[in-house]
Amino acid sequence: MLSNDEECGMTTIKGGYPGGYPGQGQGGYPGGQQGGYGYPGQQPQPGYGAPGGYPPPSGYAPPPASVPGVSPETQRLFTMVDRDRSGKISSDELKTALVNGNGENFSDVACKLMIGMFNRDKTGMVDIHEFEKLYNYINQWLNIFKTYDRDSSGHIDESELTQALGQMGFRFSPNFIKFLVTKCDARSHKNVSVDQFIVLCIQIQRFTEAFRMRDSQQTGTITINFEDFLTVALDCST
Amino acid sequence: MLSNDEECGMTTIKGGYPGGYPGQGQGGYPGGQQGGYGYPGQQPQPGYGAPGGYPPPSGYAPPPASVPGVSPETQRLFTMVDRDRSGKISSDELKTALVNGNGENFSDVACKLMIGMFNRDKTGMVDIHEFEKLYNYINQWLNIFKTYDRDSSGHIDESELTQALGQMGFRFSPNFIKFLVTKCDARSHKNVSVDQFIVLCIQIQRFTEAFRMRDSQQTGTITINFEDFLTVALDCST
């Protein structure tokens, strides 16, 4: 099951991230108001490539019907996660299958955000083809997270988050990184779990894309009116 | 139970909204780039005043211990909602107690957002004093919603949402209202439920406040750098 370390959870995912981030090392806004902080020259986006590679799940799921163009591994996983046998996977079903480093299921926000990225008909559920893409997508994020979670604690801290975002081409100020960590860990201000990391990266990507579209001169500063500001803020937020 | 129309749900809430929105009728940005669309002169905020008035819940809850400074009604409700008897109410417990006009429980986003507004120690749970404020807050939103849901369908449409936001002092373009409704109802683009309405209003209030702080000349347009933009966007989003 995706959620279980003993079976194929976070600590046993095989395979590396295929190709690295496209925006890596491109710098950002040298002329920006924040003394060189800024976003990368190209939008970081994990590609939908080869899966990171969950090992085959344990065998309690019934053999799924063969779906043309979908790997047997995806079919097995889909059948396991699709608990109500509806042929679609909901956010709640996905949540049940995913566990972060605290032993907690992924947050509702993370699952809804990811389902929302792949369900084309806006039903809030993914079919098997959409699930295959989603599964690859999650694997890629897990691999990235593992790269920076060097002690395999299931969390990354301020320094590791700085490195992870830096690898994506973002050069943020220490205060901004502190703000991100505090947003994720309101109590102790220390740790970011994998599902929080995924939500954070997706949100940053979306807001960066929206900002970049309005920053035609790439100055790192935009002028924006109230309604456009609200549209961006609400459209990109969860 | 808060969630049940027969007992004291949305259709049976008594009492009106005490005092109206403070920003009502103040106009917005006449000189803004959007032809007069804009935000009100003062931030709309339902005050934490007299409760809208749920009728007393049915009597299956055990009599709660008396808490000084908390009304017996709040104590009874708190005991009913606090299912695990922890002395705190979580987002999940709140969700179980609240039902929207579709017969669905309030969304996780709505419950977490509201809990987050009142839990001072950032545990994600409210104690009885915080619950009393939260309960009044929800009642006030429900009363506002009912005012515009004239056919008591449990939804408001584009026109009703325009009126509701107009009453709060916001003059948005028809396209922006359409965007809001589509955000809430991705499939049919028609209806906004009460929990979606609450989330929308809270988010709009937060983003408006952040925008206003940066719009010292009240021109309806701001200039903002990348990191500040991200801070606002992430800080105000759920």
XYZ file of C-alpha atoms in Angstrom:
476
model
C 0.000 0.000 0.000
C 1.232 3.479 -0.708
C 0.879 4.414 2.907
C 3.005 1.788 4.538
C 6.750 2.048 4.997
C 7.081 -1.713 5.333
C 5.388 -2.216 2.011
C 6.274 0.651 -0.264
C 6.068 3.903 1.648
C 8.321 6.895 1.667
C 11.452 5.145 2.815
C 11.374 2.419 0.185
C 10.642 4.328 -2.972
C 13.038 3.365 -5.688
C 14.454 5.305 -8.572
C 15.583 8.882 -8.926
C 13.977 11.987 -10.179
C 14.213 11.845 -13.966
C 16.092 14.817 -15.274
C 16.074 17.345 -12.431
C 14.231 20.621 -12.335
C 14.136 22.507 -15.594
C 14.625 25.863 -13.885
C 17.647 24.777 -11.900
C 20.506 27.216 -11.659
C 18.961 29.925 -13.799
C 19.220 32.544 -11.186
C 16.135 34.703 -10.824
C 15.913 38.455 -10.689
C 19.342 39.997 -10.229
C 17.798 43.481 -10.322
C 14.879 42.778 -7.980
C 14.105 44.815 -4.914
C 15.029 41.989 -2.582
C 18.763 42.029 -3.149
C 18.877 39.154 -5.566
C 16.049 37.058 -4.155
C 13.646 35.907 -6.764
C 12.279 33.209 -8.901
C 14.012 31.007 -11.427
C 14.154 31.747 -15.125
C 11.899 28.849 -15.891
C 8.952 27.458 -13.988
C 9.957 24.394 -11.970
C 7.668 21.527 -12.880
C 8.270 17.884 -12.239
C 7.715 16.263 -15.616
C 5.249 13.460 -15.987
C 7.867 10.904 -16.856
C 8.871 7.497 -15.612
C 7.483 6.671 -12.170
C 9.783 6.881 -9.192
C 8.942 3.253 -8.650
C 6.842 1.938 -5.803
C 7.543 -1.728 -5.369
C 4.596 -3.968 -6.154
C 1.972 -3.764 -3.425
C 1.222 -6.748 -1.245
C -1.237 -9.129 -2.791
C -4.537 -8.635 -1.028
C -6.131 -6.632 -3.822
C -8.157 -8.562 -6.362
C -6.700 -8.770 -9.846
C -7.903 -5.699 -11.762
C -9.386 -5.774 -15.217
C -6.766 -4.917 -17.801
C -6.970 -1.342 -19.059
C -5.232 -0.692 -22.381
C -2.311 1.709 -22.088
C -2.037 1.429 -18.294
C 0.735 -0.553 -16.631
C -0.189 -3.596 -14.533
C 1.441 -1.915 -11.508
C -0.793 1.144 -11.854
C -3.810 -1.086 -12.292
C -3.020 -2.987 -9.114
C -2.486 0.215 -7.141
C -5.634 1.787 -8.534
C -7.712 -1.198 -7.487
C -6.263 -1.049 -3.984
C -6.898 2.659 -3.541
C -10.371 2.607 -5.140
C -11.984 1.170 -2.044
C -15.588 1.683 -3.075
C -14.931 0.114 -6.496
C -16.417 3.119 -8.258
C -13.768 3.163 -10.952
C -12.713 6.607 -9.713
C -10.473 7.673 -6.855
C -11.657 10.443 -4.584
C -9.599 12.761 -2.435
C -10.655 10.763 0.644
C -9.550 7.484 -0.937
C -6.213 9.008 -1.900
C -5.792 10.352 1.617
C -6.325 6.889 3.082
C -3.490 5.580 0.907
C -0.888 8.218 1.678
C 0.992 8.688 4.937
C 3.560 11.358 5.746
C 6.624 11.081 7.950
C 4.593 11.737 11.105
C 2.542 8.605 10.516
C -0.409 10.847 9.642
C -2.408 10.606 6.479
C -1.724 13.310 3.924
C -3.784 16.446 4.564
C -7.125 17.033 2.866
C -5.652 20.129 1.280
C -2.780 18.164 -0.274
C -5.035 15.411 -1.619
C -7.650 17.800 -3.013
C -4.973 19.963 -4.571
C -3.356 17.001 -6.311
C -6.637 15.412 -7.398
C -7.681 18.828 -8.721
C -4.586 18.967 -10.904
C -5.447 15.768 -12.720
C -9.249 15.431 -12.830
C -10.179 16.969 -16.128
C -13.947 16.715 -15.691
C -13.851 18.572 -12.337
C -15.691 15.829 -10.452
C -13.057 15.830 -7.716
C -12.100 12.263 -8.681
C -9.516 10.727 -11.002
C -9.940 7.805 -13.356
C -7.208 5.248 -13.882
C -5.428 7.231 -16.604
C -5.433 10.380 -14.483
C -4.349 8.311 -11.479
C -1.310 7.050 -13.363
C -0.168 10.619 -13.946
C -0.949 11.573 -10.363
C 0.963 8.562 -9.073
C 4.034 9.512 -11.083
C 3.682 13.090 -9.908
C 3.557 12.110 -6.230
C 6.544 9.791 -6.679
C 8.570 12.599 -8.144
C 7.786 14.893 -5.223
C 8.629 12.111 -2.774
C 11.977 11.600 -4.446
C 12.757 15.291 -4.289
C 11.739 15.405 -0.639
C 13.884 12.382 0.207
C 16.908 14.037 -1.375
C 16.736 16.822 1.190
C 15.465 14.786 4.137
C 18.956 13.409 4.694
C 18.306 11.907 8.108
C 15.087 10.260 6.835
C 13.181 11.896 9.658
C 10.138 12.417 7.462
C 10.591 16.175 7.840
C 12.762 18.837 6.359
C 13.871 21.875 8.323
C 14.597 25.476 7.390
C 18.038 24.755 5.982
C 16.859 21.744 3.971
C 13.865 23.689 2.630
C 16.206 26.480 1.547
C 18.284 23.930 -0.348
C 15.255 22.268 -1.907
C 13.786 25.548 -3.122
C 17.233 26.709 -4.208
C 17.571 23.577 -6.304
C 14.308 24.584 -7.984
C 15.876 27.940 -8.804
C 14.225 29.990 -6.051
C 16.458 32.281 -4.046
C 14.376 33.336 -1.098
C 15.421 35.444 1.872
C 15.942 33.702 5.231
C 12.901 35.545 6.589
C 10.710 34.220 3.820
C 11.919 30.662 4.429
C 11.140 31.140 8.130
C 7.670 32.308 7.175
C 7.128 29.173 5.057
C 8.254 26.845 7.834
C 6.062 28.653 10.369
C 3.110 28.391 8.007
C 3.647 24.609 7.865
C 4.474 24.122 11.535
C 2.499 26.717 13.442
C 3.441 25.297 16.840
C 7.169 24.614 16.857
C 8.222 26.467 13.675
C 10.677 23.727 12.779
C 9.468 20.973 10.496
C 7.866 20.604 7.086
C 6.288 17.235 6.292
C 6.169 15.780 2.802
C 2.520 16.634 2.150
C 3.100 20.181 3.385
C 6.144 20.387 1.141
C 4.106 19.304 -1.880
C 1.352 21.852 -1.134
C 3.926 24.583 -0.605
C 5.751 23.851 -3.850
C 2.547 23.649 -5.894
C 1.307 26.931 -4.444
C 4.642 28.673 -4.972
C 4.730 27.415 -8.545
C 1.233 28.677 -9.245
C 1.781 32.085 -7.710
C 5.142 32.396 -9.433
C 3.569 31.620 -12.781
C 0.839 34.206 -12.187
C 3.438 36.774 -11.109
C 5.683 36.050 -14.051
C 2.815 36.573 -16.515
C 2.380 40.083 -15.149
C 6.106 40.836 -14.959
C 6.762 41.250 -18.646
C 10.031 43.132 -18.069
C 11.269 40.553 -15.533
C 12.027 43.250 -12.985
C 10.796 41.273 -10.000
C 8.085 43.834 -9.300
C 4.583 44.143 -10.711
C 1.822 46.721 -10.622
C -1.537 45.090 -10.144
C -5.085 46.328 -9.549
C -7.410 45.123 -6.838
C -9.607 42.770 -8.842
C -6.704 41.204 -10.711
C -4.882 40.761 -7.409
C -7.916 39.004 -5.931
C -8.281 36.836 -9.025
C -4.685 35.634 -8.803
C -4.841 35.143 -5.063
C -8.091 33.194 -5.096
C -7.390 31.269 -8.279
C -4.043 29.941 -7.105
C -4.969 29.313 -3.490
C -6.535 26.085 -2.318
C -27.531 19.453 16.656
C -26.080 22.226 14.562
C -26.202 20.053 11.517
C -29.869 19.144 11.429
C -32.564 21.262 9.825
C -35.249 19.621 11.946
C -33.423 20.554 15.104
C -31.668 23.841 14.576
C -29.984 23.869 11.212
C -29.766 26.557 8.591
C -33.478 26.968 8.051
C -34.359 27.480 11.693
C -31.773 29.981 12.812
C -33.388 32.843 14.614
C -32.395 36.467 14.936
C -30.807 38.902 12.542
C -27.336 40.081 11.913
C -26.589 42.693 14.573
C -25.674 45.975 13.001
C -24.855 45.182 9.390
C -21.470 45.417 7.731
C -19.378 48.365 8.771
C -18.131 48.977 5.253
C -21.569 49.029 3.667
C -22.194 51.669 1.051
C -18.791 53.271 1.214
C -18.065 52.791 -2.405
C -14.553 51.591 -3.080
C -12.061 52.974 -5.537
C -13.722 55.449 -7.870
C -10.387 56.079 -9.574
C -9.341 52.424 -9.903
C -8.406 50.793 -13.164
C -11.517 48.643 -13.176
C -14.067 51.369 -13.904
C -15.279 51.837 -10.393
C -14.956 48.265 -9.156
C -13.210 47.986 -5.889
C -13.294 47.380 -2.240
C -15.191 49.171 0.479
C -13.754 51.957 2.549
C -13.669 49.810 5.630
C -12.959 46.145 6.067
C -16.158 44.126 6.350
C -16.051 42.062 9.508
C -18.958 40.462 11.256
C -18.571 41.581 14.840
C -18.392 39.081 17.637
C -21.667 40.177 19.137
C -24.931 38.571 20.096
C -25.426 35.122 18.623
C -27.814 34.712 15.704
C -29.630 32.300 17.947
C -29.739 28.570 17.454
C -32.699 27.161 19.308
C -31.741 24.936 22.214
C -30.451 21.574 20.994
C -32.377 18.400 21.684
C -31.597 16.882 25.023
C -29.444 13.846 24.404
C -26.220 15.473 25.473
C -25.200 14.998 29.079
C -25.409 18.084 31.252
C -22.064 19.867 30.935
C -20.059 21.175 33.837
C -20.727 24.858 34.316
C -17.974 27.095 32.919
C -17.904 30.617 34.326
C -18.623 33.284 31.716
C -20.058 30.851 29.161
C -23.781 30.652 28.470
C -25.616 27.401 29.246
C -26.586 27.167 25.555
C -22.949 27.306 24.457
C -22.031 24.745 27.100
C -24.696 22.344 25.858
C -23.638 22.765 22.232
C -19.981 22.394 23.102
C -20.636 19.126 24.898
C -22.583 17.809 21.925
C -19.916 18.718 19.380
C -16.984 17.576 21.534
C -17.591 13.925 20.747
C -14.364 12.574 22.181
C -14.861 14.542 25.414
C -11.397 16.037 25.126
C -12.543 19.474 26.227
C -11.499 20.809 22.817
C -13.261 20.803 19.478
C -11.302 19.790 16.405
C -11.960 20.665 12.803
C -13.322 17.149 12.235
C -15.726 17.451 15.168
C -16.920 20.812 13.901
C -17.372 19.360 10.428
C -19.565 16.590 11.794
C -21.822 19.197 13.392
C -22.297 21.466 10.372
C -24.288 20.710 7.258
C -24.720 22.920 4.209
C -27.769 23.288 1.968
C -26.771 20.245 -0.085
C -27.059 17.996 2.945
C -23.257 17.709 2.936
C -21.037 18.409 5.886
C -19.137 21.663 5.719
C -15.861 21.331 3.808
C -12.590 20.608 5.582
C -11.272 23.897 4.262
C -14.149 25.854 5.815
C -13.848 24.127 9.200
C -10.072 24.435 9.365
C -10.225 28.049 8.293
C -12.752 28.927 10.988
C -11.044 26.902 13.719
C -7.783 28.572 12.734
C -9.326 31.988 13.280
C -10.192 31.252 16.889
C -7.604 28.817 18.276
C -5.026 31.033 19.857
C -2.576 28.285 20.801
C -2.430 26.954 17.206
C -3.338 23.415 18.177
C -6.041 23.261 15.520
C -8.693 22.950 18.245
C -10.875 25.414 20.127
C -11.729 25.431 23.801
C -15.163 26.388 25.070
C -14.444 30.128 25.178
C -13.076 30.089 21.638
C -16.000 27.921 20.573
C -18.469 30.506 21.821
C -16.906 33.138 19.590
C -16.732 30.719 16.684
C -20.384 29.785 17.198
C -21.455 33.419 17.098
C -19.287 33.972 14.053
C -20.852 31.070 12.141
C -24.348 32.228 13.112
C -23.652 35.654 11.728
C -22.475 34.248 8.408
C -25.510 31.972 8.256
C -27.821 34.932 8.801
C -26.129 36.913 6.057
C -26.349 33.946 3.729
C -30.048 33.418 4.473
C -30.776 37.045 3.648
C -29.627 36.454 0.091
C -30.823 32.870 -0.299
C -34.371 34.078 -0.796
C -35.811 30.790 -2.018
C -34.124 28.937 0.868
C -32.489 26.602 -1.641
C -29.343 26.363 0.430
C -27.441 28.028 -2.407
C -26.934 31.491 -3.718
C -26.417 32.224 -7.394
C -24.429 34.834 -9.303
C -26.979 37.584 -8.826
C -27.421 36.856 -5.102
C -23.656 36.703 -4.574
C -23.318 40.085 -6.304
C -25.877 41.511 -3.899
C -24.253 39.915 -0.851
C -20.803 41.222 -1.722
C -22.306 44.583 -2.708
C -23.902 44.798 0.708
C -20.430 44.303 2.162
C -19.231 47.264 0.101
C -17.526 45.316 -2.702
C -18.318 46.368 -6.249
C -16.968 43.607 -8.413
C -17.252 43.227 -12.166
C -19.675 40.612 -13.536
C -16.698 38.634 -14.824
C -15.140 38.505 -11.394
C -18.404 37.325 -9.837
C -18.611 34.630 -12.524
C -15.059 33.599 -11.631
C -16.015 33.304 -7.949
C -19.075 31.176 -8.692
C -17.074 28.948 -11.039
C -14.421 28.531 -8.361
C -17.118 27.323 -5.952
C -19.073 25.245 -8.446
C -16.566 23.899 -10.939
C -19.084 21.657 -12.661
C -22.246 23.667 -13.287
C -20.956 27.195 -12.541
C -24.199 28.130 -10.818
C -24.373 27.669 -7.080
C -22.479 28.731 -3.980
C -23.202 26.811 -0.779
C -23.040 28.386 2.649
C -19.661 26.909 3.585
C -18.212 27.984 0.241
C -19.670 31.446 0.821
C -18.005 31.671 4.230
C -14.613 30.585 2.835
C -14.946 33.021 -0.060
C -15.812 35.948 2.182
C -13.024 35.207 4.661
C -10.474 34.903 1.851
C -11.674 38.081 0.131
C -11.519 39.930 3.436
C -7.971 38.753 4.108
C -6.678 39.562 0.648
C -8.451 42.924 0.701
C -6.838 43.777 4.003
C -3.408 42.822 2.663
C -4.003 44.833 -0.504
C -5.271 47.861 1.395
C -2.162 47.899 3.599
C -0.048 48.266 0.469
C -2.342 50.781 -1.213
C -1.539 53.792 0.918
C -2.905 56.247 -1.659
C -6.117 54.240 -2.101
C -5.720 54.203 -5.865
C -6.898 50.642 -6.331
C -3.519 49.611 -7.713
C -0.372 48.484 -5.935
C 3.214 47.819 -6.884
C 4.539 44.705 -5.206
C 7.715 42.657 -5.433
C 7.893 38.918 -5.879
C 8.598 37.841 -2.322
C 6.036 40.189 -0.795
C 3.498 38.980 -3.346
C 4.188 35.363 -2.373
C 3.993 36.228 1.312
C 0.561 37.799 0.923
C -0.692 35.061 -1.345
C 0.478 32.208 0.883
C -0.332 33.889 4.167
C -3.935 34.625 3.267
C -4.683 31.421 1.406
C -5.884 28.303 3.154
